[in-house]
Amino acid sequence: MSTQRESIHGQWSSRWIFILAATGSAVGLGNIWKFPYIAGENGGGAFVLVYLLCIAAIGIPVMMAEVLLGRRGRQSPINTMRELAKDEGRSTWWALLGWSGVLGGFLILSYYSVIAGWGLAYVLNSAAGNFAGAPAAEIKGIFDELMSNPGELIFWHSLFMLMTMLVVARGVKKGLEMAVRWLMPALFVLLLVMVGYAINSGEFMRGASFLFSPDFSKLTANGVLIAMGHAFFTLSLGMGAIMIYGSYMPGDASIAKTSMAVAIADTAVALLAGLAIFPIVFANNLEPGAGPGLIFQTLPIAFGQMPGGTFFGSLFFVLLVFAAWSSAISLIEPAVAWLVENRRWSRIKASVICGMATWVVGLGTVLSFNLWEGYTLWGKTFFDLLDYLTANIMLPLGGLFIAIFAAWVMSRESTRDELELGDGGAYPLWRFMVRFVTPLAVIIVFFNAIGLL
Ligand code: PHE
C-alpha cells in the first residue's frame, strides 16, 4: 500500500500510462544515438555485455528503488527526499540528492537538446530527398556541413527547447501523456523495419557479431565505466526523472513489474538500433568508432537506397525527435515541479525559465562542434566533458545514494510496504541487490576507472 500523500501535480490515469511515460523517458537519444556510437568506440561485444549486465544487476533494482521513493514521497525529488528522510528520522541533508538530480537534468538537457536538434535538421534533409541515391561520402558531407554551421545548429536547438517547454508547461496529463501514447509503439515498429532492411544488406552477420561476440581485449577500465554510466543514462536513473514519474504513479500498480517492463523495452530499442546500424557501417566500410555522428552518417545511406526511403527516412527522424522529446520532458520535470511546489510559480513560468537557462548552456555544446572544437580539457571538448560528467559520474553517484537511501536508511517495513512483492524471495533479492550489489559495483567501477584498484 502506498502512503496517504497525494501529488499536487496530478497522477497518471493508469498503470499502463506510467509504463508508457517511463518508457518515453527511458527510450530516447540514449538508445538510438548514443548506444551505437559508444558501443562502436569501445569495441562492441564485450562493452555490450557489460552494459547488459549493468542493466540487469544495477539498473532494474535501482529503478525500483527510485520509483518507490517517488511514489512514497509524491513530490519533486528535492522535497520527496527531504520528507522521506524526516519520516525515517534522518537528516534533511538528503534533499541534496534531489538538488544534484536537478543540476544533472539541467546539464544533460542542455546538450540533449542540441543533438535532438540534429534530428530535426535531418527530418528536413530526408524530406527534401537529400539522401536519395547519395554515396556514403556525400552523406558524411551533409553531416559535416551541418556541424560547421553554428547558426543552423542554434536554430534547431532553439526549436527543440521550445517544443520541450511547451509540453512541460501543459503539465503531467495533458502534456506528457499524449506525447507517449502513440509515438513509442510507432518508433519500435519502424526500427523493426530498419532491422529488416539490415538483414538484407549483406553484412548483417558482421554487424550482429560486432555487437554480440565479446572480445575482452578491447575493453578498457574506462569502457566499463562508460557502459555502467550508460545503463543509468539510458534508463533515466540517478537524477530523479524516474522518481518524479513514480510520484505520479497510481498507488496500486506493481513497481517491480512496471520497472522490468520499462527496462526490457528500453534495452530492446537499443539493441534494435545497433542491429540496424552496424550492418550499414560494415557494408559501406565506415568506421564503427566514428563518434556522435554515427547514426547520422549511416542510416541515411540506407534510406537513400531503399524504396520509399524519402518517406521512411523522414518518418524515422520524426520518431527519433519524438523519442528525444519525451525524454527531454522528464529531464526538466524535477526542477519545474520543485519551482511549482516551493516558489508557487505557475507551470508555464517555471518551464519557460528553466528552458531558457538550459538553452544558454546548450550554446556551449553547439560551439564545441565547430568554433570551440579546438578548446579541450583532458582531450575533451565542452560537449564531451558535459557528457562524461553527467553520464559517467553524476548519474552513477546519484544512483548509488538512491540505493543507499532505499536499502540502508529507509526501514525494511517502509520499503516492503511500498513494493508489495509478496512473501517469496523477490523482496529479499531486491533488498540484497540495492544494499550490497549496487553500491559495491558502482564503487569498484569508479575506483577501477580512476586507476586506484
Ligand atoms: N534515458 C534518456 C535516453 O536514453 C535520457 C535521460 C537521462 C532522460 C536521464 C532522463 C534522465 O535518451
PDB file of N, CA and C in Angstrom, residues 55-87:
ATOM      1  N   ILE A  55      22.467  -3.277 -16.676  1.00  0.00           N
ATOM      2  CA  ILE A  55      21.019  -3.044 -16.713  1.00  0.00           C
ATOM      3  C   ILE A  55      20.341  -4.025 -15.763  1.00  0.00           C
ATOM      4  N   ALA A  56      20.737  -5.315 -15.852  1.00  0.00           N
ATOM      5  CA  ALA A  56      20.049  -6.330 -15.066  1.00  0.00           C
ATOM      6  C   ALA A  56      20.380  -6.221 -13.576  1.00  0.00           C
ATOM      7  N   ALA A  57      21.661  -6.066 -13.266  1.00  0.00           N
ATOM      8  CA  ALA A  57      22.050  -6.170 -11.852  1.00  0.00           C
ATOM      9  C   ALA A  57      21.988  -4.843 -11.109  1.00  0.00           C
ATOM     10  N   ILE A  58      22.118  -3.737 -11.820  1.00  0.00           N
ATOM     11  CA  ILE A  58      22.090  -2.435 -11.141  1.00  0.00           C
ATOM     12  C   ILE A  58      20.851  -1.652 -11.564  1.00  0.00           C
ATOM     13  N   GLY A  59      20.620  -1.593 -12.878  1.00  0.00           N
ATOM     14  CA  GLY A  59      19.556  -0.730 -13.393  1.00  0.00           C
ATOM     15  C   GLY A  59      18.177  -1.071 -12.854  1.00  0.00           C
ATOM     16  N   ILE A  60      17.777  -2.340 -12.974  1.00  0.00           N
ATOM     17  CA  ILE A  60      16.414  -2.694 -12.561  1.00  0.00           C
ATOM     18  C   ILE A  60      16.210  -2.488 -11.053  1.00  0.00           C
ATOM     19  N   PRO A  61      17.127  -2.993 -10.198  1.00  0.00           N
ATOM     20  CA  PRO A  61      16.920  -2.726  -8.760  1.00  0.00           C
ATOM     21  C   PRO A  61      16.894  -1.231  -8.419  1.00  0.00           C
ATOM     22  N   VAL A  62      17.785  -0.437  -9.044  1.00  0.00           N
ATOM     23  CA  VAL A  62      17.794   0.998  -8.733  1.00  0.00           C
ATOM     24  C   VAL A  62      16.522   1.664  -9.252  1.00  0.00           C
ATOM     25  N   MET A  63      16.048   1.197 -10.408  1.00  0.00           N
ATOM     26  CA  MET A  63      14.810   1.782 -10.914  1.00  0.00           C
ATOM     27  C   MET A  63      13.662   1.518  -9.928  1.00  0.00           C
ATOM     28  N   MET A  64      13.612   0.298  -9.415  1.00  0.00           N
ATOM     29  CA  MET A  64      12.558   0.005  -8.431  1.00  0.00           C
ATOM     30  C   MET A  64      12.699   0.912  -7.214  1.00  0.00           C
ATOM     31  N   ALA A  65      13.943   1.116  -6.775  1.00  0.00           N
ATOM     32  CA  ALA A  65      14.154   1.987  -5.613  1.00  0.00           C
ATOM     33  C   ALA A  65      13.688   3.406  -5.918  1.00  0.00           C
ATOM     34  N   GLU A  66      14.007   3.860  -7.127  1.00  0.00           N
ATOM     35  CA  GLU A  66      13.670   5.248  -7.458  1.00  0.00           C
ATOM     36  C   GLU A  66      12.156   5.452  -7.558  1.00  0.00           C
ATOM     37  N   VAL A  67      11.467   4.499  -8.187  1.00  0.00           N
ATOM     38  CA  VAL A  67      10.007   4.606  -8.296  1.00  0.00           C
ATOM     39  C   VAL A  67       9.389   4.568  -6.890  1.00  0.00           C
ATOM     40  N   LEU A  68       9.924   3.665  -6.089  1.00  0.00           N
ATOM     41  CA  LEU A  68       9.424   3.511  -4.712  1.00  0.00           C
ATOM     42  C   LEU A  68       9.535   4.830  -3.936  1.00  0.00           C
ATOM     43  N   LEU A  69      10.726   5.462  -4.015  1.00  0.00           N
ATOM     44  CA  LEU A  69      10.903   6.721  -3.279  1.00  0.00           C
ATOM     45  C   LEU A  69       9.924   7.765  -3.797  1.00  0.00           C
ATOM     46  N   GLY A  70       9.800   7.842  -5.108  1.00  0.00           N
ATOM     47  CA  GLY A  70       8.911   8.848  -5.685  1.00  0.00           C
ATOM     48  C   GLY A  70       7.472   8.635  -5.247  1.00  0.00           C
ATOM     49  N   ARG A  71       7.017   7.395  -5.331  1.00  0.00           N
ATOM     50  CA  ARG A  71       5.611   7.154  -5.025  1.00  0.00           C
ATOM     51  C   ARG A  71       5.328   7.370  -3.545  1.00  0.00           C
ATOM     52  N   ARG A  72       6.326   7.109  -2.706  1.00  0.00           N
ATOM     53  CA  ARG A  72       6.094   7.324  -1.274  1.00  0.00           C
ATOM     54  C   ARG A  72       6.129   8.810  -0.929  1.00  0.00           C
ATOM     55  N   GLY A  73       6.971   9.560  -1.642  1.00  0.00           N
ATOM     56  CA  GLY A  73       7.110  10.984  -1.324  1.00  0.00           C
ATOM     57  C   GLY A  73       6.087  11.855  -2.037  1.00  0.00           C
ATOM     58  N   ARG A  74       5.724  11.469  -3.253  1.00  0.00           N
ATOM     59  CA  ARG A  74       4.712  12.188  -4.038  1.00  0.00           C
ATOM     60  C   ARG A  74       5.014  13.666  -4.261  1.00  0.00           C
ATOM     61  N   GLN A  75       6.303  14.029  -4.352  1.00  0.00           N
ATOM     62  CA  GLN A  75       6.640  15.433  -4.617  1.00  0.00           C
ATOM     63  C   GLN A  75       7.846  15.470  -5.543  1.00  0.00           C
ATOM     64  N   SER A  76       8.330  16.683  -5.821  1.00  0.00           N
ATOM     65  CA  SER A  76       9.554  16.797  -6.611  1.00  0.00           C
ATOM     66  C   SER A  76      10.648  16.054  -5.833  1.00  0.00           C
ATOM     67  N   PRO A  77      11.673  15.535  -6.548  1.00  0.00           N
ATOM     68  CA  PRO A  77      12.703  14.756  -5.853  1.00  0.00           C
ATOM     69  C   PRO A  77      13.320  15.491  -4.658  1.00  0.00           C
ATOM     70  N   ILE A  78      13.496  16.803  -4.767  1.00  0.00           N
ATOM     71  CA  ILE A  78      14.099  17.535  -3.646  1.00  0.00           C
ATOM     72  C   ILE A  78      13.215  17.400  -2.403  1.00  0.00           C
ATOM     73  N   ASN A  79      11.925  17.667  -2.569  1.00  0.00           N
ATOM     74  CA  ASN A  79      11.029  17.597  -1.407  1.00  0.00           C
ATOM     75  C   ASN A  79      10.738  16.164  -0.983  1.00  0.00           C
ATOM     76  N   THR A  80      10.687  15.265  -1.964  1.00  0.00           N
ATOM     77  CA  THR A  80      10.494  13.852  -1.625  1.00  0.00           C
ATOM     78  C   THR A  80      11.614  13.370  -0.709  1.00  0.00           C
ATOM     79  N   MET A  81      12.855  13.684  -1.095  1.00  0.00           N
ATOM     80  CA  MET A  81      13.985  13.211  -0.289  1.00  0.00           C
ATOM     81  C   MET A  81      13.930  13.820   1.110  1.00  0.00           C
ATOM     82  N   ARG A  82      13.579  15.089   1.182  1.00  0.00           N
ATOM     83  CA  ARG A  82      13.508  15.744   2.493  1.00  0.00           C
ATOM     84  C   ARG A  82      12.438  15.065   3.357  1.00  0.00           C
ATOM     85  N   GLU A  83      11.235  14.864   2.790  1.00  0.00           N
ATOM     86  CA  GLU A  83      10.131  14.285   3.555  1.00  0.00           C
ATOM     87  C   GLU A  83      10.435  12.862   4.008  1.00  0.00           C
ATOM     88  N   LEU A  84      10.963  12.071   3.051  1.00  0.00           N
ATOM     89  CA  LEU A  84      11.212  10.675   3.398  1.00  0.00           C
ATOM     90  C   LEU A  84      12.303  10.569   4.464  1.00  0.00           C
ATOM     91  N   ALA A  85      13.299  11.453   4.377  1.00  0.00           N
ATOM     92  CA  ALA A  85      14.357  11.434   5.394  1.00  0.00           C
ATOM     93  C   ALA A  85      13.739  11.776   6.744  1.00  0.00           C
ATOM     94  N   LYS A  86      12.842  12.759   6.751  1.00  0.00           N
ATOM     95  CA  LYS A  86      12.161  13.121   8.008  1.00  0.00           C
ATOM     96  C   LYS A  86      11.367  11.942   8.543  1.00  0.00           C
ATOM     97  N   ASP A  87      10.611  11.280   7.641  1.00  0.00           N
ATOM     98  CA  ASP A  87       9.826  10.105   8.055  1.00  0.00           C
ATOM     99  C   ASP A  87      10.677   9.096   8.805  1.00  0.00           C
TER     100      ASP A  87
END
